Amino acid sequence: MDLRAFFEPKSVAVVGASREPGRPGYTLLKNLISMGYKGKIFPVNPNLKEIDGMRCYPSVLDIDDEVENVVILVSADRAVKVVEEVAERAKRRGDVRAVVCISGGFSELNTPEGRERERRMVETLRSAGVRLMGPNCVGVIDGYSRFTTNFDVDDYPAGGVSLVSQSGALATALLFWARPFSKIGLNKLISLGNMADVDVVECLDYLKNDNRTKVIGVYLEGYKESRRLFEKMREVSLLKPIVLLKAGRSEVGSKAALSHTASLTGTDALYEAAAKQCGVIRVRDVLEWYEMIHALEKQPILRGNRVAVLTHIGGPGTLTVDRIGISKTLSLANIPEEAKSAIRSMVAPTANVCNPDGYIDLTASHTEELHYKVLKVLFAQDTVDAVIQVLGHSMFLSQRLMAEKVHAAFEEVGKNLGKTFLNVVAFDESLPEFKLEMERRGLPTFPTPEIAVTVLEYMWWYAVKRERLRDAPQLYPLPQPQRPLPIKGKKVMIEWKAYQLLERYGIAVADYRVVRGINEMISAAEELGYPVVLKAQHPELVHKTDAGAVVLNIRDATELRHAADTIRRNLSSRKGLEPQEYLVQRMVNSGVEVIVGGVRDESFGPVVSFGSGGILVELLRDVTFRLAPISRSEAMEMIRETLASRLLEGFRGESRKDVESLADLLVKVSEIMVREEWIKELDLNPVKALDSGYAVVDARIISA
Amino acid sequence: MDLRAFFEPKSVAVVGASREPGRPGYTLLKNLISMGYKGKIFPVNPNLKEIDGMRCYPSVLDIDDEVENVVILVSADRAVKVVEEVAERAKRRGDVRAVVCISGGFSELNTPEGRERERRMVETLRSAGVRLMGPNCVGVIDGYSRFTTNFDVDDYPAGGVSLVSQSGALATALLFWARPFSKIGLNKLISLGNMADVDVVECLDYLKNDNRTKVIGVYLEGYKESRRLFEKMREVSLLKPIVLLKAGRSEVGSKAALSHTASLTGTDALYEAAAKQCGVIRVRDVLEWYEMIHALEKQPILRGNRVAVLTHIGGPGTLTVDRIGISKTLSLANIPEEAKSAIRSMVAPTANVCNPDGYIDLTASHTEELHYKVLKVLFAQDTVDAVIQVLGHSMFLSQRLMAEKVHAAFEEVGKNLGKTFLNVVAFDESLPEFKLEMERRGLPTFPTPEIAVTVLEYMWWYAVKRERLRDAPQLYPLPQPQRPLPIKGKKVMIEWKAYQLLERYGIAVADYRVVRGINEMISAAEELGYPVVLKAQHPELVHKTDAGAVVLNIRDATELRHAADTIRRNLSSRKGLEPQEYLVQRMVNSGVEVIVGGVRDESFGPVVSFGSGGILVELLRDVTFRLAPISRSEAMEMIRETLASRLLEGFRGESRKDVESLADLLVKVSEIMVREEWIKELDLNPVKALDSGYAVVDARIISA
């Protein structure tokens, strides 16, 4: 069933309607009218006959007309009873399709009673085929149908933005922010609340197919099925950008979120990885969230990363250029010589034309007409993908005329060529009329140079990512596990068995032999060639190195005998163990140390990781994650993200290591994590990346 | 001479006065009147008799009355002539003390003519004892005397903020930003322009002693004498905070700055280091600059780092807590049990009281009175240093009453206890009336949770730093150099001579002997004890390792002979050199590698650096700087800032290294950089930090 009845119902019953101006049950009715909703409205309140001339019904069962949507504002206990009446009605008349439960007092209380109430409500409605949004939410606003269940926002213009939020206040606060200057036009606002029935994934799926939705802003505190969520987000991101603001980066933040909507926020690093993998623009703060949504609604997505800057105020102009200069992805545009000459012929001799290249400061002797002419030249250049114009207050300029001229330049040249055009008002309140005129014309303005450049950086990231996603539009489906759990009772797999598993998947382990006595050891070492490593193998032996069960760099038989003695003594004295099996392994002295791992997350499922070995991983957490399975190009992307990649590419005159074979290794590990469902954790630490190939020199597999 | 005549002149002549409404020469006169300036105003324009009823003079020489300040608006060529007349007048009558030259067309053009005009202007005025601000500036505004030379800002309220800016437009844009909501009260605005005479240092010195200035906002693109600048900033920071926005973080940004005010921006890492060293709050962007100035004018500086958060909207509240959670310096306050009980007894059962601790979400059932009561409890707790209150739009709240109540709670409890109190309006435009009422009452509001927390982080950094500066209120004075330049012609000092220099300062070098033949080598090695290192010493030999002139880890006499042969062969074949001298040095195999260095910067003077050795420095630029000389506690601070410190503190079960002796080494290197003025660069790379002490194992000194 689709969600249409939540957004465009033909009629709505408001249970808990009121005639007291200070109550939600009153303002909601008022907002339906002030928004201009054209459907039928049925107030429900057993104590009232009418509200402002509207007939009031004792219960939803008493409404003769068809009712498609029911909004519930009464207390939690009464809400459960209302829902029973709704279900009864739906079964009898088949008209109610959607319930929006604004009321709180359910699972967010974290009490058994609250959870039970919520469970009953969902069960009752399901039995009647009625869907539920909330409880504990502010419901929906639809900018086009003009339907609303929101008691706070009394009017809002229609547009291309849809918001899906686990905090109703946050989403509506965004609208109040945007409204005075028409910064954002609204398609749909969805306040998810406790997501007892309709959840974020279903909403995203609905918005994916909603052609009026140009950009989706998501605020999330937590969601149980993260993998399902990001699979959907990946699908959506191919068609339209998602701008995600995710709470729970810190431990205390997670606690606050938990007490807010009963959401476990999940591991932040995995959210970060999944967003990167699925083309979701994850922003760092509220300002970025707002301005990204704002920019993406009004401007085309960047076609390239070359930005020209036009200003008449040197300081803010310099800061804009400076911010582009420290960007890792954007650069100033090169302006062709003819274009430079053309601009020079227009401007005052004191103007700065392209020093540095791509930057034009018209200085004090600028006019509206001059901005128009220079903008047209800039838009026309093939070498320019975006223009940032930085304007400041001036007693000598007409804000209205400037907006007209700037708009004309974009319409005449920039728009058809698909150029992205951002205007910075230095700062924010300096040019209110200009700002308003520009936003009305669909040209976004920004309060500071830095946020405008940040917006372009995210845009460009999305543009590049979206192209890559086209090759792999979905996360790979997870196959059924193929092998039964091979180790019972033992949590940690013995090393050589782990090696055998790896080898079955074609992973290259440094040559080894499993041996028992000293003679076997010596002949194994001779077969492998010295130097070798000797490691005891025992099911109880978890931290081999700490237990003194490993000797590295053994150079001959004498040293080998000595090593075997040492290990025996260590294990006997420290652990009371007498290992029967040993591993003799070829010593790999060359190469760059990296770490490859896998983990099975409750919410994200199988995950693969890659990072630097040695001190770097512990000192810097130089590690990156992806949901498994991954493609080869994703594996390459993972490697490139780490500092390890700089070491692998041939740092300080060292030879380049075989990065491609490492990518293969990552793909294989991701395959193992997907297929061997019994594995909880897998650690190849370290892996030696070599000039050709690689060698796994230690492995640890832990079962769930 | 002080700068009073720039800010509070008894009279002003405006050269280039106009009666055309669109001209600066007109709006400046108008602004003097609309600001309410009480001094005498003398328009000067040879073509006009009067402007709006004010008598107009043909030249400054024709004004009978006393003239204290002259503002120049005419073209550059004419400005030079005006200045001659001003000098003539000053010499004759002794009345003119200050000239503000708004006009451009001087050194910022980067032409010989421009520079010459500027030089002549300064020279002429100096000869008459008249000071100059600008040229190429928008002059000054004084919020108290109501004097202005600004043609853009027509009125602005007085307050505690002074702005010193190399971009006039940037400073005035800040005022336009702040004005609609009275966010910032202005003491002085100073647009420096080209700083031909009065410069940033002099202005800072003036503002240091200006009791009405509570906080100084500085925008800087570049300044030649960076050391002098930061010495002054250090002095000022002891008394009042400086919030610095510095352009030129990138290469293109530096170019843009150069073409704007002819300023070389200097090495950004040194600005960063100097700001840190001198207690200057260096912000990263315009928004931070604005909000830091805003907060510091209106609120006391943090007394501790414990923050309580109060809200009625879960989403924005959660984001606030989350942002505090990822802070490295702030933490959520622990609320004592009695206080929690007191709050619980006030609020609805659905409210979240202290989960996590320090966070209170009143939920939908809040009132103005409830905020008042809970705020009073929070302010009263010894464990709370600051409160962030996060409010959002609500149909059911009176913005005005909320502002009254919130203000009352602060006045009754928070203010006297010195608590810092920030309010977040979620977001920005959501509560215009509340915002306005709060700002009028001196309580700052912020548009997002994240910027409010960032403000507190900077505040706390400054509070801690200011305490430390009290021990060392000034940068140490630079003594005269004590020794003549010892190497002539040779840029790179030979290694063992560098060691001798280091040893004179008490620096510990790994034991070495300078030898000639193989027998000397062997007996030196025996004295030192194997293993040793052998290095050739030759004045032409700059990159020893690359030339094959170093052999490490020599274990006996045979290996030593072999090493000597190898080096001789390498140098002969690769470089055509036959070194006579060799260095035999004790091989230091243990310890953590660090790098200690010094450099003499043109603008900052002697600088000392510290960082990780090995791959970390190249991979991560893990290096930090300070202006030399440094104190021991500054040296410790440097070490703590680097990742190296984590290795030194005993990483992964390693022993802790002798950090204190490294700090001594840093102090000594800084002393060398100060005293040995001929040294351009000094590199101790690597230094081995040991369990006790350290050992320098390579040194390179380059003369200027």
PDB file of C-alpha atoms in Angstrom, chain A residues 125-228:
ATOM      1  CA  LEU A 125      -4.797  -0.884  12.845  1.00  0.00           C
ATOM      2  CA  ARG A 126      -3.030  -3.621  10.892  1.00  0.00           C
ATOM      3  CA  SER A 127      -5.958  -5.935  11.389  1.00  0.00           C
ATOM      4  CA  ALA A 128      -8.071  -3.336   9.613  1.00  0.00           C
ATOM      5  CA  GLY A 129      -5.558  -2.515   6.884  1.00  0.00           C
ATOM      6  CA  VAL A 130      -4.971   1.009   8.203  1.00  0.00           C
ATOM      7  CA  ARG A 131      -1.460   2.482   8.262  1.00  0.00           C
ATOM      8  CA  LEU A 132      -0.050   4.520  11.153  1.00  0.00           C
ATOM      9  CA  MET A 133       2.360   7.426  11.263  1.00  0.00           C
ATOM     10  CA  GLY A 134       3.890   8.138  14.683  1.00  0.00           C
ATOM     11  CA  PRO A 135       2.984   8.057  17.502  1.00  0.00           C
ATOM     12  CA  ASN A 136       4.863  10.923  19.147  1.00  0.00           C
ATOM     13  CA  CYS A 137       5.262  13.025  16.033  1.00  0.00           C
ATOM     14  CA  VAL A 138       4.043  16.262  14.463  1.00  0.00           C
ATOM     15  CA  GLY A 139       2.742  14.443  11.402  1.00  0.00           C
ATOM     16  CA  VAL A 140       2.867  15.707   7.876  1.00  0.00           C
ATOM     17  CA  ILE A 141       2.649  18.853   5.793  1.00  0.00           C
ATOM     18  CA  ASP A 142       2.119  18.664   2.044  1.00  0.00           C
ATOM     19  CA  GLY A 143       3.040  21.836   0.164  1.00  0.00           C
ATOM     20  CA  TYR A 144       0.962  20.906  -2.901  1.00  0.00           C
ATOM     21  CA  SER A 145      -2.192  19.252  -1.555  1.00  0.00           C
ATOM     22  CA  ARG A 146      -2.030  21.807   1.287  1.00  0.00           C
ATOM     23  CA  PHE A 147      -2.892  19.038   3.725  1.00  0.00           C
ATOM     24  CA  THR A 148      -1.354  19.327   7.190  1.00  0.00           C
ATOM     25  CA  THR A 149      -1.529  17.620  10.561  1.00  0.00           C
ATOM     26  CA  ASN A 150       0.883  20.132  12.046  1.00  0.00           C
ATOM     27  CA  PHE A 151      -0.300  22.433  14.796  1.00  0.00           C
ATOM     28  CA  ASP A 152       2.686  24.782  14.563  1.00  0.00           C
ATOM     29  CA  VAL A 153       3.221  25.837  10.943  1.00  0.00           C
ATOM     30  CA  ASP A 154       0.235  27.859   9.734  1.00  0.00           C
ATOM     31  CA  ASP A 155       1.328  28.297   6.134  1.00  0.00           C
ATOM     32  CA  TYR A 156       4.203  27.384   3.904  1.00  0.00           C
ATOM     33  CA  PRO A 157       4.873  27.745   0.173  1.00  0.00           C
ATOM     34  CA  ALA A 158       5.182  24.705  -2.102  1.00  0.00           C
ATOM     35  CA  GLY A 159       8.474  23.635  -3.649  1.00  0.00           C
ATOM     36  CA  GLY A 160      10.908  20.805  -4.280  1.00  0.00           C
ATOM     37  CA  VAL A 161      12.127  19.913  -0.792  1.00  0.00           C
ATOM     38  CA  SER A 162      10.887  16.950   1.212  1.00  0.00           C
ATOM     39  CA  LEU A 163      11.907  16.516   4.813  1.00  0.00           C
ATOM     40  CA  VAL A 164      11.887  13.240   6.723  1.00  0.00           C
ATOM     41  CA  SER A 165      12.714  13.736  10.366  1.00  0.00           C
ATOM     42  CA  GLN A 166      12.837  11.855  13.623  1.00  0.00           C
ATOM     43  CA  SER A 167      12.434  15.221  15.331  1.00  0.00           C
ATOM     44  CA  GLY A 168       9.335  17.155  14.405  1.00  0.00           C
ATOM     45  CA  ALA A 169      10.657  20.313  16.043  1.00  0.00           C
ATOM     46  CA  LEU A 170      13.851  20.156  14.025  1.00  0.00           C
ATOM     47  CA  ALA A 171      12.026  19.892  10.711  1.00  0.00           C
ATOM     48  CA  THR A 172       9.571  22.666  11.503  1.00  0.00           C
ATOM     49  CA  ALA A 173      12.416  24.840  12.844  1.00  0.00           C
ATOM     50  CA  LEU A 174      13.998  24.501   9.418  1.00  0.00           C
ATOM     51  CA  LEU A 175      10.837  25.807   7.804  1.00  0.00           C
ATOM     52  CA  PHE A 176      10.665  28.801  10.144  1.00  0.00           C
ATOM     53  CA  TRP A 177      14.285  29.517   9.300  1.00  0.00           C
ATOM     54  CA  ALA A 178      13.627  29.432   5.570  1.00  0.00           C
ATOM     55  CA  ARG A 179      10.252  31.131   5.420  1.00  0.00           C
ATOM     56  CA  PRO A 180      10.998  34.863   5.779  1.00  0.00           C
ATOM     57  CA  PHE A 181      13.199  34.796   2.672  1.00  0.00           C
ATOM     58  CA  SER A 182      11.488  31.940   0.819  1.00  0.00           C
ATOM     59  CA  LYS A 183      14.726  30.017   0.924  1.00  0.00           C
ATOM     60  CA  ILE A 184      13.115  26.608   0.701  1.00  0.00           C
ATOM     61  CA  GLY A 185       9.921  25.466  -0.993  1.00  0.00           C
ATOM     62  CA  LEU A 186       8.202  22.511   0.651  1.00  0.00           C
ATOM     63  CA  ASN A 187       6.938  19.387  -0.990  1.00  0.00           C
ATOM     64  CA  LYS A 188       6.411  17.177   2.062  1.00  0.00           C
ATOM     65  CA  LEU A 189       7.339  17.319   5.698  1.00  0.00           C
ATOM     66  CA  ILE A 190       7.214  13.960   7.434  1.00  0.00           C
ATOM     67  CA  SER A 191       7.715  13.768  11.177  1.00  0.00           C
ATOM     68  CA  LEU A 192       8.351  10.081  11.807  1.00  0.00           C
ATOM     69  CA  GLY A 193       7.966   9.931  15.581  1.00  0.00           C
ATOM     70  CA  ASN A 194       8.383   6.425  16.988  1.00  0.00           C
ATOM     71  CA  MET A 195       8.006   4.738  13.555  1.00  0.00           C
ATOM     72  CA  ALA A 196       5.696   2.127  15.023  1.00  0.00           C
ATOM     73  CA  ASP A 197       4.412   1.316  11.526  1.00  0.00           C
ATOM     74  CA  VAL A 198       5.377   3.634   8.668  1.00  0.00           C
ATOM     75  CA  ASP A 199       9.132   4.006   8.861  1.00  0.00           C
ATOM     76  CA  VAL A 200      11.895   6.013   7.249  1.00  0.00           C
ATOM     77  CA  VAL A 201      12.589   3.421   4.543  1.00  0.00           C
ATOM     78  CA  GLU A 202       9.011   3.394   3.348  1.00  0.00           C
ATOM     79  CA  CYS A 203       8.921   7.196   3.283  1.00  0.00           C
ATOM     80  CA  LEU A 204      12.121   7.360   1.269  1.00  0.00           C
ATOM     81  CA  ASP A 205      10.722   4.861  -1.182  1.00  0.00           C
ATOM     82  CA  TYR A 206       7.617   6.982  -1.569  1.00  0.00           C
ATOM     83  CA  LEU A 207       9.628  10.163  -2.124  1.00  0.00           C
ATOM     84  CA  LYS A 208      11.868   8.394  -4.615  1.00  0.00           C
ATOM     85  CA  ASN A 209       8.904   8.076  -6.947  1.00  0.00           C
ATOM     86  CA  ASP A 210       7.500  11.490  -6.161  1.00  0.00           C
ATOM     87  CA  ASN A 211       8.522  13.635  -9.113  1.00  0.00           C
ATOM     88  CA  ARG A 212       7.971  16.896  -7.315  1.00  0.00           C
ATOM     89  CA  THR A 213      10.614  15.984  -4.734  1.00  0.00           C
ATOM     90  CA  LYS A 214      13.930  17.352  -5.933  1.00  0.00           C
ATOM     91  CA  VAL A 215      15.960  16.926  -2.760  1.00  0.00           C
ATOM     92  CA  ILE A 216      15.300  15.017   0.471  1.00  0.00           C
ATOM     93  CA  GLY A 217      16.501  16.246   3.850  1.00  0.00           C
ATOM     94  CA  VAL A 218      16.704  13.501   6.468  1.00  0.00           C
ATOM     95  CA  TYR A 219      17.251  13.940  10.194  1.00  0.00           C
ATOM     96  CA  LEU A 220      17.931  10.651  11.901  1.00  0.00           C
ATOM     97  CA  GLU A 221      18.701   9.650  15.458  1.00  0.00           C
ATOM     98  CA  GLY A 222      18.702   5.908  14.939  1.00  0.00           C
ATOM     99  CA  TYR A 223      17.102   3.051  13.045  1.00  0.00           C
ATOM    100  CA  LYS A 224      17.311  -0.660  13.702  1.00  0.00           C
ATOM    101  CA  GLU A 225      17.718  -1.950  10.187  1.00  0.00           C
ATOM    102  CA  SER A 226      20.546   0.222   8.986  1.00  0.00           C
ATOM    103  CA  ARG A 227      21.398  -1.987   6.039  1.00  0.00           C
ATOM    104  CA  ARG A 228      17.864  -1.825   4.688  1.00  0.00           C
TER     105      ARG A 228
END
